[in-house]
Short mmCIF file of C-alpha atoms and ligand atoms in Angstrom, two decimals:
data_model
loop_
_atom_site.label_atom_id
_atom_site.label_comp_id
_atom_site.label_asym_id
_atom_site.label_seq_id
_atom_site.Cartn_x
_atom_site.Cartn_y
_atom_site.Cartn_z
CA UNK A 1 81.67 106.37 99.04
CA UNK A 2 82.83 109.55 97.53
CA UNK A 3 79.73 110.98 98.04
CA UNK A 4 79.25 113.66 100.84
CA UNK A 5 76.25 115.00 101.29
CA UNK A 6 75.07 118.66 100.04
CA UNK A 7 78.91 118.83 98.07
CA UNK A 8 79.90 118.18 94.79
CA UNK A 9 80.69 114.45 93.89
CA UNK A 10 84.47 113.61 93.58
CA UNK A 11 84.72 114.06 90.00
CA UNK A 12 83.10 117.43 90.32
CA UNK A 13 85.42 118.34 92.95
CA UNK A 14 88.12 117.36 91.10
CA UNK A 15 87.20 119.38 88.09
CA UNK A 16 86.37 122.31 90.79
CA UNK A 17 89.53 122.85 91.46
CA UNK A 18 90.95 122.70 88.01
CA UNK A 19 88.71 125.17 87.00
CA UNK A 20 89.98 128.05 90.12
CA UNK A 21 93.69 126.73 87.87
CA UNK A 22 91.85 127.37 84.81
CA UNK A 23 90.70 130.35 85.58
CA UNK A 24 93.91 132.26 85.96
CA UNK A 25 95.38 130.66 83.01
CA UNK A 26 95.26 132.46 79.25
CA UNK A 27 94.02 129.08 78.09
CA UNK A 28 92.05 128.82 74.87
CA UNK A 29 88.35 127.60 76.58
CA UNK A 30 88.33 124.67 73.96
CA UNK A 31 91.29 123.48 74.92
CA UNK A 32 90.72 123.74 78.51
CA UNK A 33 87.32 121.94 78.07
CA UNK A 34 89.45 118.99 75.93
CA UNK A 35 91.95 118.62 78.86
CA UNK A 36 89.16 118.44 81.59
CA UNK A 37 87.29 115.99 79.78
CA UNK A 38 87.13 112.05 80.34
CA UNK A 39 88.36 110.57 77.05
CA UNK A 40 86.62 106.80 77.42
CA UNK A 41 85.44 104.87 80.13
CA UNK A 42 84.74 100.96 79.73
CA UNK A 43 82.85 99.35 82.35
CA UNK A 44 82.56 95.62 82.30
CA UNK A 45 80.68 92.96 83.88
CA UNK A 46 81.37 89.60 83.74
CA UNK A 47 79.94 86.31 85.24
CA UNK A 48 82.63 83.96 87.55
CA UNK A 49 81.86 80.99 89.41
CA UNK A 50 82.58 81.10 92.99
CA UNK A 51 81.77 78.03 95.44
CA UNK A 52 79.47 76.59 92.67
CA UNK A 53 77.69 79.69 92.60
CA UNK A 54 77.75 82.27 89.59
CA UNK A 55 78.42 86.03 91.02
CA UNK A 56 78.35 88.53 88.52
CA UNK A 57 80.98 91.44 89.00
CA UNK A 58 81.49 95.24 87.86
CA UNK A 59 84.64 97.06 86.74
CA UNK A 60 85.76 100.07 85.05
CA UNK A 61 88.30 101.76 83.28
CA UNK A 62 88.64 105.33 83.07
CA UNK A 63 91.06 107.09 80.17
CA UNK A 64 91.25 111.12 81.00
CA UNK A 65 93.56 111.64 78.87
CA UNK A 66 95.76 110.16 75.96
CA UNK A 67 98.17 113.12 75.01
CA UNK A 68 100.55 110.87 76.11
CA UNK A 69 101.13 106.76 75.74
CA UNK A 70 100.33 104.61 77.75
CA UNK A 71 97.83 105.90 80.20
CA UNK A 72 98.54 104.89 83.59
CA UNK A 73 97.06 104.56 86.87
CA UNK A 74 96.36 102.30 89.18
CA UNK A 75 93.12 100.18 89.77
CA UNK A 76 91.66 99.69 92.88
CA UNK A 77 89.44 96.51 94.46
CA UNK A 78 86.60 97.78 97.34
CA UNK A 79 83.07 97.43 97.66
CA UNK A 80 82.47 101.26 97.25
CA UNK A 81 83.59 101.82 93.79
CA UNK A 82 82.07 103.18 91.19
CA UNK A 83 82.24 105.59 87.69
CA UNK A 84 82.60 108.96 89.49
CA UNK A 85 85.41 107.83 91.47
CA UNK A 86 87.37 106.08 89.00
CA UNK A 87 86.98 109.20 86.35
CA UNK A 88 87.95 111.82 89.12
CA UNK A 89 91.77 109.49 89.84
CA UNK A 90 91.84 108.97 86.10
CA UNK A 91 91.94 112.69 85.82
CA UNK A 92 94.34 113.30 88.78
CA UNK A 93 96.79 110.82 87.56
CA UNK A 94 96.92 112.95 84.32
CA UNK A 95 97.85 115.90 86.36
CA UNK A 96 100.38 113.89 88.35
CA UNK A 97 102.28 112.49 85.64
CA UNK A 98 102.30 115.83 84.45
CA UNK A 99 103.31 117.83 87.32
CA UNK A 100 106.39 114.82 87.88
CA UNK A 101 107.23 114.78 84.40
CA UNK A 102 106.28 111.20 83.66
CA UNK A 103 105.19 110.88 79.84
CA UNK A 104 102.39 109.23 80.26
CA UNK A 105 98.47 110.02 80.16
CA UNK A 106 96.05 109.37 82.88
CA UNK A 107 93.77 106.39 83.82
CA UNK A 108 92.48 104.61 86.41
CA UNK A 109 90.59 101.23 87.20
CA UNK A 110 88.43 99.59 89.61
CA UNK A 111 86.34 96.58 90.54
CA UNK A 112 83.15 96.43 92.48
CA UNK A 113 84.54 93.68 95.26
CA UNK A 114 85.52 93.67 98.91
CA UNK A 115 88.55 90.97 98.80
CA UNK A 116 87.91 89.97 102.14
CA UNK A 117 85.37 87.72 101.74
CA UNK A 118 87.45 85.65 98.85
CA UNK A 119 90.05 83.11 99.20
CA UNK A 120 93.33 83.81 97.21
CA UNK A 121 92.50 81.40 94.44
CA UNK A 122 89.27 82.75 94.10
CA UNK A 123 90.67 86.37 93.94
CA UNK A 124 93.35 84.86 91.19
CA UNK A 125 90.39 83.80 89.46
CA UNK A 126 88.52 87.19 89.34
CA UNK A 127 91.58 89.61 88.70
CA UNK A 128 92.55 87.02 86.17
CA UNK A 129 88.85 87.44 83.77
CA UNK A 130 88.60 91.39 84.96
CA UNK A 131 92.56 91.43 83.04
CA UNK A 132 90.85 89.72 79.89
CA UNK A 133 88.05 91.48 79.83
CA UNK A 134 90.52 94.95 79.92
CA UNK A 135 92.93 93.18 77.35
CA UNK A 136 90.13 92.07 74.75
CA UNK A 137 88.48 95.61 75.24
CA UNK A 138 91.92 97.86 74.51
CA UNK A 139 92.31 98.62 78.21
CA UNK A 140 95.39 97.06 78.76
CA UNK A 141 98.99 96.89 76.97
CA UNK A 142 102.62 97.52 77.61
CA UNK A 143 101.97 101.10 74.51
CA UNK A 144 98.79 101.50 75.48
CA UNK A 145 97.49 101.20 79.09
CA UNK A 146 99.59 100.42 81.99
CA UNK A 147 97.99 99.69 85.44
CA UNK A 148 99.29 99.74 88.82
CA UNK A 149 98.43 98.81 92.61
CA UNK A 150 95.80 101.07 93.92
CA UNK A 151 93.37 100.44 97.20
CA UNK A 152 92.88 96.57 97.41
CA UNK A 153 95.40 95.55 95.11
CA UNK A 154 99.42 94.89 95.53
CA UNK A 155 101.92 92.93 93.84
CA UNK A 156 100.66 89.92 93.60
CA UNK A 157 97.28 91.12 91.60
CA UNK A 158 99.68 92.87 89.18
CA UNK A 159 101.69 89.37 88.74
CA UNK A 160 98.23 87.91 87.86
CA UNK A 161 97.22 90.56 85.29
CA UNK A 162 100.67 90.06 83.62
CA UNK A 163 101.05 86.46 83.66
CA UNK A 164 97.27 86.82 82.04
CA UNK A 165 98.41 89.38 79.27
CA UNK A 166 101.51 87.09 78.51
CA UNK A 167 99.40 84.03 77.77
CA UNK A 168 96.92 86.67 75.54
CA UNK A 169 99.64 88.32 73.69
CA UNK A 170 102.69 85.64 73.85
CA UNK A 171 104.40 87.19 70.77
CA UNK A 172 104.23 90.98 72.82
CA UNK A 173 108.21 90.75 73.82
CA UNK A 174 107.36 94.00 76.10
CA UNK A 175 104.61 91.96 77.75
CA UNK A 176 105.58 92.38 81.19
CA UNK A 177 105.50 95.84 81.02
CA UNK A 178 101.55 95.60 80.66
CA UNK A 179 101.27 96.47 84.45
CA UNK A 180 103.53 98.04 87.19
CA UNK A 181 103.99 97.11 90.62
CA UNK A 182 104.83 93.68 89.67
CA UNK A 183 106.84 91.75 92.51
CA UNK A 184 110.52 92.27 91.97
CA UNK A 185 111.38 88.57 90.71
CA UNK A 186 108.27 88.88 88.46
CA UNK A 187 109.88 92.10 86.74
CA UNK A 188 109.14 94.59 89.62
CA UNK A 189 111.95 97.13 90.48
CA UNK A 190 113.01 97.47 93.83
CA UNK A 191 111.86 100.30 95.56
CA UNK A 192 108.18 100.44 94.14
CA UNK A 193 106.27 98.75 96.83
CA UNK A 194 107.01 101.82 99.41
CA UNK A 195 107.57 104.68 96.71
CA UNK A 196 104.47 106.67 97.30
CA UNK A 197 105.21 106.66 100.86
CA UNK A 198 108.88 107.35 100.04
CA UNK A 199 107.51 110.07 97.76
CA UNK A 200 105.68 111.84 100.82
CA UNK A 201 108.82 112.04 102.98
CA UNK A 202 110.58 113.46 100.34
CA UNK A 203 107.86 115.79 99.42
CA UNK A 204 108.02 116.91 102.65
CA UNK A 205 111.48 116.97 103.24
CA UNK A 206 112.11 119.36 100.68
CA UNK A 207 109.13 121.53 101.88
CA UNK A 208 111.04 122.14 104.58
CA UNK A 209 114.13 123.12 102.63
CA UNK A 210 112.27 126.33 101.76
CA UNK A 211 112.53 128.46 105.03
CA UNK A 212 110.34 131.23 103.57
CA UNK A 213 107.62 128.14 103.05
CA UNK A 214 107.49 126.90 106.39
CA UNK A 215 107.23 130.01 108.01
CA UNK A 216 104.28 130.81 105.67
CA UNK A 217 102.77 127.58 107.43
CA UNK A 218 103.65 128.96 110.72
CA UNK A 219 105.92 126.51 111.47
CA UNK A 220 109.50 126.61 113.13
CA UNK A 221 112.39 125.43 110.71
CA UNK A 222 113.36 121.59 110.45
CA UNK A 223 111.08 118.48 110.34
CA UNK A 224 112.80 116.95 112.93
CA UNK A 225 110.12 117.12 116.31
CA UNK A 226 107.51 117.79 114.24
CA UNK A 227 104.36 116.22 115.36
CA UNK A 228 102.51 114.53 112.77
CA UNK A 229 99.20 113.30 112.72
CA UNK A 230 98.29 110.23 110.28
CA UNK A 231 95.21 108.97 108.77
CA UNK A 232 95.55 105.10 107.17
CA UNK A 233 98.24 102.64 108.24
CA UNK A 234 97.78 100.85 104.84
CA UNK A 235 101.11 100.65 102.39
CA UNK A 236 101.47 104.52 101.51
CA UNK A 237 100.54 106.01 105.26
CA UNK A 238 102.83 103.07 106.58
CA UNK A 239 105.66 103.69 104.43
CA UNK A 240 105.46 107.69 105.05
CA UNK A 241 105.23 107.38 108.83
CA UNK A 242 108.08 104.72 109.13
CA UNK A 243 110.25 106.94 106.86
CA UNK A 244 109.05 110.03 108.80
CA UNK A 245 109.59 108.78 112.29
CA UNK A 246 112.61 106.88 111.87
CA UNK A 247 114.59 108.67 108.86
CA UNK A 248 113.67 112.29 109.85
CA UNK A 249 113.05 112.83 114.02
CA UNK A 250 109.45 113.53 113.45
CA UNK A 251 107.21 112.51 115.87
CA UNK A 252 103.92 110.35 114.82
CA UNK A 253 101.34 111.24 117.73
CA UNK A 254 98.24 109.99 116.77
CA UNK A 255 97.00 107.54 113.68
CA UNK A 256 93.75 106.98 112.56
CA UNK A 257 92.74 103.71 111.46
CA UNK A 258 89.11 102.17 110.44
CA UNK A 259 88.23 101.22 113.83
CA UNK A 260 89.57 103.81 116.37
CA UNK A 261 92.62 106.36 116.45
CA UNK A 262 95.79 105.95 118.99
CA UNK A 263 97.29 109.13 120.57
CA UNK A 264 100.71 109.08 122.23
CA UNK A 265 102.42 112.50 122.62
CA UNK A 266 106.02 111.06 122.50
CA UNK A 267 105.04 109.30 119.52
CA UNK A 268 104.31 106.04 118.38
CA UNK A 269 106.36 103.55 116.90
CA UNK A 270 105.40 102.56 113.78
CA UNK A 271 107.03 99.08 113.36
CA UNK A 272 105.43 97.82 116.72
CA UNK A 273 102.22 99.32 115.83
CA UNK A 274 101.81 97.71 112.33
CA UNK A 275 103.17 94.25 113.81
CA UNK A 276 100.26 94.63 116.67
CA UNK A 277 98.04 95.58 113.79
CA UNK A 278 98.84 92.38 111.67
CA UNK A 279 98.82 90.18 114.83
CA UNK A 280 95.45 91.86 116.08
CA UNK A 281 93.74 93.04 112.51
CA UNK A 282 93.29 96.51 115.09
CA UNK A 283 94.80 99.36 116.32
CA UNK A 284 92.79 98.74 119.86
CA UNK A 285 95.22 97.89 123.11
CA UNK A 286 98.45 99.28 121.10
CA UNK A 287 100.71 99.18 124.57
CA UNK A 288 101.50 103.56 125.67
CA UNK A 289 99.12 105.38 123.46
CA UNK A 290 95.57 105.96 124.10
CA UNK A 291 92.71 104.39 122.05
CA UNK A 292 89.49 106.52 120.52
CA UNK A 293 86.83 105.31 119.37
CA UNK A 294 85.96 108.02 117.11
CA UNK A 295 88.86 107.88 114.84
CA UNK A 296 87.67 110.77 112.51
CA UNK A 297 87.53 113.05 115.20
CA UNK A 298 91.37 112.98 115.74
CA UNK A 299 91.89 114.55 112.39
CA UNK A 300 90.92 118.02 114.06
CA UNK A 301 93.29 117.50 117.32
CA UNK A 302 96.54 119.90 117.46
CA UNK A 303 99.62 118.71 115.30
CA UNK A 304 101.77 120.36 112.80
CA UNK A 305 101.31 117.89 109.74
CA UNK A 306 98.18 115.87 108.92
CA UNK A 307 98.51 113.14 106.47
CA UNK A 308 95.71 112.00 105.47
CA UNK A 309 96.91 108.66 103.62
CA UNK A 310 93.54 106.69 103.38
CA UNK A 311 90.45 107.47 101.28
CA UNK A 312 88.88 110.21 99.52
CA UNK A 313 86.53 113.25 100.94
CA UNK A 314 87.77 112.93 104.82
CA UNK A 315 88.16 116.37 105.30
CA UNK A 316 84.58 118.29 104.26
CA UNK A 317 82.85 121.09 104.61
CA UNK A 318 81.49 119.92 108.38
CA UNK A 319 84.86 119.02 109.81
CA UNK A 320 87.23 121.25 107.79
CA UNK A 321 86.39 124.71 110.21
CA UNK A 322 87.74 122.60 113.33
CA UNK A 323 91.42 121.58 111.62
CA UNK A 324 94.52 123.23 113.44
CA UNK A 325 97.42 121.11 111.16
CA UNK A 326 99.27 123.58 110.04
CA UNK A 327 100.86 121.57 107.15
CA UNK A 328 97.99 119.44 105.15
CA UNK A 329 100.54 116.87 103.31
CA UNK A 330 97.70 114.79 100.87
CA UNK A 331 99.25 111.24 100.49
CA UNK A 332 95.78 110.05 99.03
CA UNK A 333 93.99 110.93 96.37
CA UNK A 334 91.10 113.05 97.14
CA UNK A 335 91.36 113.60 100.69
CA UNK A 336 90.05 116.83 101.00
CA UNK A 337 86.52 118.26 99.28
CA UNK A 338 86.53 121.33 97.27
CA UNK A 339 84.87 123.21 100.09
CA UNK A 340 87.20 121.62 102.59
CA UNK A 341 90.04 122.93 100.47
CA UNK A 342 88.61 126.90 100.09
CA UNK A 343 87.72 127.17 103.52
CA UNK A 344 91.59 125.62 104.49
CA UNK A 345 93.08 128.13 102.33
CA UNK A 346 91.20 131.03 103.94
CA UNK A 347 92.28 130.06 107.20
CA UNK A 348 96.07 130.01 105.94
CA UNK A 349 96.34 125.96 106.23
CA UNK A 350 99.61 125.02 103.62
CA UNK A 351 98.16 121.90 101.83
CA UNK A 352 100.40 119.87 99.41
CA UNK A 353 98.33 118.55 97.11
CA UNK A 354 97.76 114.94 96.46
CA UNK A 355 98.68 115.41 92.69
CA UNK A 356 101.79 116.02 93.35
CA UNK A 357 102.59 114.78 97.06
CA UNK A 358 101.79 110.65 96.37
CA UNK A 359 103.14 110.82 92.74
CA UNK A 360 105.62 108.45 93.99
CA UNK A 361 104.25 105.78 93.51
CA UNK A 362 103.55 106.69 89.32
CA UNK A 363 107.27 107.92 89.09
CA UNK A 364 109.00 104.49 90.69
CA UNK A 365 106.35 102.49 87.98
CA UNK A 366 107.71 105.01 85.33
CA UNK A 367 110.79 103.47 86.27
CA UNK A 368 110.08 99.54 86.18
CA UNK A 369 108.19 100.20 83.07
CA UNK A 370 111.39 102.05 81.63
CA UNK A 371 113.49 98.48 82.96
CA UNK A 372 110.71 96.67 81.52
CA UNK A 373 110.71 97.56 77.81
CA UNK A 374 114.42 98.12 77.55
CA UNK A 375 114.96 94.09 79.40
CA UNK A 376 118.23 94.91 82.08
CA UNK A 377 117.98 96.11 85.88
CA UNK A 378 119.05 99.70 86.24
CA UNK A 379 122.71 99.57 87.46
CA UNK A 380 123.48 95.63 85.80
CA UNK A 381 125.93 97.28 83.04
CA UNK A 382 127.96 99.58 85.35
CA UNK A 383 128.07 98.95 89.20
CA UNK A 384 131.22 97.16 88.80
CA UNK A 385 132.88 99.45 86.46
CA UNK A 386 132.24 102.49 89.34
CA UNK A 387 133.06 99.94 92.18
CA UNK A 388 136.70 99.91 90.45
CA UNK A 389 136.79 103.38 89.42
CA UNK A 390 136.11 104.24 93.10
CA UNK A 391 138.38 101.92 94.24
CA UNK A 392 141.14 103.20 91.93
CA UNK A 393 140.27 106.63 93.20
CA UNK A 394 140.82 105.60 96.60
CA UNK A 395 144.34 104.34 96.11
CA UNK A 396 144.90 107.63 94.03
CA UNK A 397 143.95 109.44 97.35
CA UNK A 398 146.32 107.55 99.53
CA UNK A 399 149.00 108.02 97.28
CA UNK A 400 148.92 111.55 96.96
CA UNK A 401 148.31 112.50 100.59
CA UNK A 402 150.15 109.59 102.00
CA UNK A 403 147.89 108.66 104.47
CA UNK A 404 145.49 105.67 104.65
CA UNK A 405 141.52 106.22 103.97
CA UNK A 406 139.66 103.80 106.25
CA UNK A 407 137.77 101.15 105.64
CA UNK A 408 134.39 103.17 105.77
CA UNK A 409 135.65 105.78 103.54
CA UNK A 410 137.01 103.66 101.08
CA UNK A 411 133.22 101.90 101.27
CA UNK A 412 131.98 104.64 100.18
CA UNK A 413 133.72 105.92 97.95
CA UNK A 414 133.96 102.86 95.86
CA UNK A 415 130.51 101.64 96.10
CA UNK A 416 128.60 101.39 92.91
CA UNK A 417 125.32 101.83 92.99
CA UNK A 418 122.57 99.43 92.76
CA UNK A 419 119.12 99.13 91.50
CA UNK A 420 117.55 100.78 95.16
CA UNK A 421 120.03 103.32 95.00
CA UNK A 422 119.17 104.89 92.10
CA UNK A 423 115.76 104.18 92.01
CA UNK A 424 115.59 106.42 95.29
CA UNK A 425 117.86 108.74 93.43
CA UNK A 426 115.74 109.09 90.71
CA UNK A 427 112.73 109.74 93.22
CA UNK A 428 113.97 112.15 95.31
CA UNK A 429 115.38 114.50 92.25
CA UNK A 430 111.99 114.34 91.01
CA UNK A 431 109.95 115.00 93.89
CA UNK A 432 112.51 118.16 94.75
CA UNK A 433 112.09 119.17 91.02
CA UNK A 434 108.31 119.32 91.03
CA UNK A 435 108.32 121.09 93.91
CA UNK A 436 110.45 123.64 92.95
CA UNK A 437 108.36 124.38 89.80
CA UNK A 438 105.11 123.80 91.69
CA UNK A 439 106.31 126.85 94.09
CA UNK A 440 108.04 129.11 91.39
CA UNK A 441 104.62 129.26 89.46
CA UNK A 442 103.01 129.92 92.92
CA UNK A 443 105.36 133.04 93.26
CA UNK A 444 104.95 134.00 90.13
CA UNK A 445 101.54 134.97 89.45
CA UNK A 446 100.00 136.91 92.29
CA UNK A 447 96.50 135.60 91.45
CA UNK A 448 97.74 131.95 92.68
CA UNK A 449 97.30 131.54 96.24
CA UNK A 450 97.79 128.23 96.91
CA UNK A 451 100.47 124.74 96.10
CA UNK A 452 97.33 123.11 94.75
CA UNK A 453 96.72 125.75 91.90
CA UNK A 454 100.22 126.20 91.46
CA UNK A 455 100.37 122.52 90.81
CA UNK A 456 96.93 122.50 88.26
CA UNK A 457 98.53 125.46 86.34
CA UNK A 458 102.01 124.07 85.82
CA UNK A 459 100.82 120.45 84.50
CA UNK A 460 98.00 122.07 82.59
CA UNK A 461 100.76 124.45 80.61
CA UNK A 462 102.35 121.19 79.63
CA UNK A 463 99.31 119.32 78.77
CA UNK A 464 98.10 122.11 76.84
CA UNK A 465 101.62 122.51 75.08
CA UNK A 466 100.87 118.90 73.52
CA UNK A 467 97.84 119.45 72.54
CA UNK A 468 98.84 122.92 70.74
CA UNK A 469 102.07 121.42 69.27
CA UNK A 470 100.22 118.20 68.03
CA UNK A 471 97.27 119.68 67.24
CA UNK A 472 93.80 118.37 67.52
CA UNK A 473 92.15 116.07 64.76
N1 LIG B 501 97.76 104.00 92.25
C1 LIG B 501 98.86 104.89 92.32
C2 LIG B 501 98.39 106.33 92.19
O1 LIG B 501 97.27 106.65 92.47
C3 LIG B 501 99.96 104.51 91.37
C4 LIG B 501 99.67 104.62 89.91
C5 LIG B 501 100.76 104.02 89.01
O2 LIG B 501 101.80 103.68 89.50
O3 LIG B 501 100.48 103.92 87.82
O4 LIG B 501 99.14 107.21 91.89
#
C-alpha cells in the first residue's frame, strides 16, 4: 500500500527526509546512522481457528529506537500492512515523541487483517493471541513497550491486549499501563480518544498565532473563514474537522472519503455528515454538497488548508504539481512522498509535518500512561481544594469591592479543574511549545527551509544528546 510506483518505499522516504535534516546538522555520521536505524523488528505468525477453519495470520513489531523506555506507538489492523510500513511509523513516532517532549522511544505494530470480515468475538480472539505472541516475545510491557490505537484499532482492542497482559503478568501492579488508549472505565483518560484530532486544531491554531508565518503561506490573518479541505473522516480527520468547524469559524468545503469526495462552498457540517456516514457506511447523497466520484482528485481543488488525515503516500510525485492548499497541515502519518514534499516546498506550499502535527494522540497516551503507573485520575487530590480556594476568593472579591460577582463569574472562578481540563491543558501547552521550537530552529539556521526539517533537526539534537550523554555500548 505504501508503495508508489517509480518512488522510494515509505521507509525510504521517511529516512529521505531525515537525511536533507541530517545533512545540515554537525552530527557525528555514526551517530546519525545509529539514530536512523531500526533497532528490532519481530514479525509473528500464528495459527487461530475461525468458523472451524484454521487461518494463519501475520504481525509485526517495529522498535526504531530505545534511547528512551518504553517504546511507543500505535499498531494498526488492515489488509495492506506490511514490514516497510510499520518500520517507517516506528521511526516517525521516535521523532514525534521527541519533537513533543514525550520520554519515550519509538515503535509501531501491525497485523495483516481487514476487520471487516470478522465478528467481534472473533476479532477478541485474534487481538487477544497477536497480544501473547507480543508479550511472550518482549514486545509488550508497561517499562518496556507500550502500544496504542492506530488504523483499525480503538479502545476496545487496547482493553483486550490489557486484560490479556493482566492474566500473563498478574503480579505486574503497573499492568494496565501495558497499552494506551484504553476506554476510560478500563484505565483510559479522558480526552485520548479525540487527542490527535485535538492536537491538529491546536497545531494549527497556534500556526496562526505567528502573523509573520501565515503570511509566509500567503494567507490572510485568523483561522476563522478559512476554507479547509479534508482527506479521511475516520477518528483523527473527524475530530480535527469538528473542532475546526465548530470551535474555530473555519469552513470544511470538501472531504474526501474512500468512495467519493463532497464539496459544499459554505461548508459542511461535520456532525450531520458523520451521522449520514454511520447510517449510510457513505459519503454519497450527503443533503447540500455535491458528490465526486473521484475522491483523490479533490485534493488538488482551491482551499487554504489540506488535511490529509487518512493514509500514507496520497500526495506523490504525479499529483503534487496540481496542489493550490496553501497550508499542508499532515494529520497522518506519511501523507506526502519525499518527492511530493521537495516539489511542495519549491512551490512555497507551508506543510506542518505529520511528526509533529498528529503527536496528539502520543502526548494524551503519555498522559494515561503517567495516571496509569502512579494509580489516581489527574485532578482526584485537588479539585475540591481549588473549588474552595476559588470560592473563598470570590467572597474576598465581594468584600473588598462591595459589589456582588454573578453567578457565572463566581463559576468560574471557583471551578476546579477536572481530568478533561487539564488533560487539554496539558495538550495545548505542548503542541504551542513544539511549535515554537520547531519554528525558532527554522529561523535560525538559514540552510533550513522548511517546518519539516526544522522539526527532524530539533528531535534529532535531543536524540543525539542521549546517545552522547549515555554513551554507546
Ligand atoms: N497511533 C498514534 C500515532 O501514530 C498514537 C501512538 C501512541 O499513542 O502511542 O501517533
Amino acid at each position: 500500500m505504501s508503495q508508489v510506483e517509480n518512488e522510494p518505499s515509505f521507509h525510504a522516504s521517511v529516512n529521505l527526509m531525515v537525511d536533507r535534516a541530517i545533512a545540515v546538522m554537525d552530527l557525528e555520521p555514526g551517530v546519525a546512522t545509529a539514530i536512523k536505524t531500526c533497532n528490532a523488528v519481530l514479525q509473528v505468525q500464528f495459527p487461530v481457528k475461525i468458523r472451524g477453519k484454521i487461518e494463519v495470520f501475520t504481525g509485526w513489531r517495529a522498535v526504531h529506537s530505545n534511547h528512551r523506555l518504553p517504546v511507543k506507538g500505535g499498531i494498526r489492523f488492515a489488509p495492506y500492512a506490511d514490514q516497510d510500513e510499520v518500520e517507517a511509523l516506528a521511526s516517525l513516532m521516535t521523532f514525534k515523541c521527541a519533537i513533543v517532549d514525550v520520554p519515550f522511544g519509538g515503535s509501531k505494530g501491525a497485523l495483516m487483517i481487514d476487520p471487516a470480515r470478522y465478528e467481534r468475538d472473533e476479532m477478541q480472539q485474534i487481538t487477544r493471541r497477536f497480544t501473547l505472541e507480543l508479550v511472550r516475545k518482549g514486545f509488550l510491557g508497561p517499562s518496556t513497550n507500550v502500544p496504542a490505537p492506530d488504523v483499525g484499532t480503538g479502545p476496545r482492542e487496547m482493553a483486550w491486549i490489557a486484560d490479556t497482559y493482566k492474566h500473563l503478568h498478574p503480579e505486574d501492579i503497573n499492568y494496565v499501563a501495558c497499552v494506551t488508549g484504553k476506554p476510560v472505565h478500563h484505565g483510559g483518560i479522558n480526552g485520548r480518544v479525540e487527542a490527535t484530532g485535538r492536537g491538529v486544531q491546536y497545531a494549527i491554531r497556534e500556526f496562526f498565532r505567528h502573523a509573520e508565518d501565515v503570511s509566509t503561506a500567503g494567507l490572510t490573518p485568523g483561522l476563522e473563514g478559512k476554507r479547509i479541505i479534508v482527506q479521511g473522516l475516520g477518528n483523527v480527520g473527524y475530530h480535527a474537522a469538528k473542532f475546526l468547524s465548530e470551535e474555530d469559524g473555519a469552513k470544511i468545503i470538501a472531504v474526501i472519503e474512500r468512495d467519493g469526495a463532497l464539496l459544499q462552498d459554505d461548508g459542511i457540517d461535520i456532525e450531520n455528515l458523520r451521522q449520514h456516514m454511520i447510517e449510510h457506511r457513505t459519503v454519497k447523497d450527503f443533503p447540500g454538497a455535491r458528490f465526486v466520484e473521484d475522491g483523490k482528485r479533490v485534493l488538488e481543488e482551491d482551499c487554504d488548508i489540506l488535511v490529509p488525515a487518512a493514509l500514507e503516500a496520497q500526495v506523490t510525485l504525479e499529483n503534487a504539481p496540481r496542489i493550490q492548499a496553501k497550508l499542508i497541515v499532515e494529520a497522518a502519518n506519511g501523507p506526502l512522498t519525499f518527492g511530493a514534499d521537495e516539489i511542495l516546498n519549491r512551490k512555497g506550499t507551508v506543510i506542518i509535518p505529520d511528526a509533529y502535527a498528529n503527536a496528539g494522540g502520543v502526548t494524551v497516551s503519555y498522559f494515561e500512561w503517567i495516571r496509569n503507573i502512579s494509580h489516581i485520575r489527574f485532578g482526584r487530590m485537588q479539585r475540591r481544594h481549588d473549588e474552595q480556594r476559588g470560592a473563598e476568593l470570590a467572597r474576598m472579591i465581594e468584600q473588598v469591592s462591595c459589589n456582588r460577582v454573578g453567578d457565572e463569574q463566581k463559576d468560574s472562578i471557583s471551578r476546579g479543574a477536572d481530568e478533561l481540563d487539564l488533560v487539554r491543558s496539558g495538550l495545548d501547552d505542548t503542541m504551542r511549545l513544539a511549535y515554537q521550537e520547531i519554528r525558532e530552529t527554522l529561523q535560525g539556521d538559514d540552510r533550513i527551509r522548511d517546518l519539516r526539517t526544522a522539526a527532524y533537526v530539533s528531535s534529532i539534537r535531543k536524540i543525539a544528546r542521549s546517545y552522547l550523554d549515555v554513551g554507546v555500548y
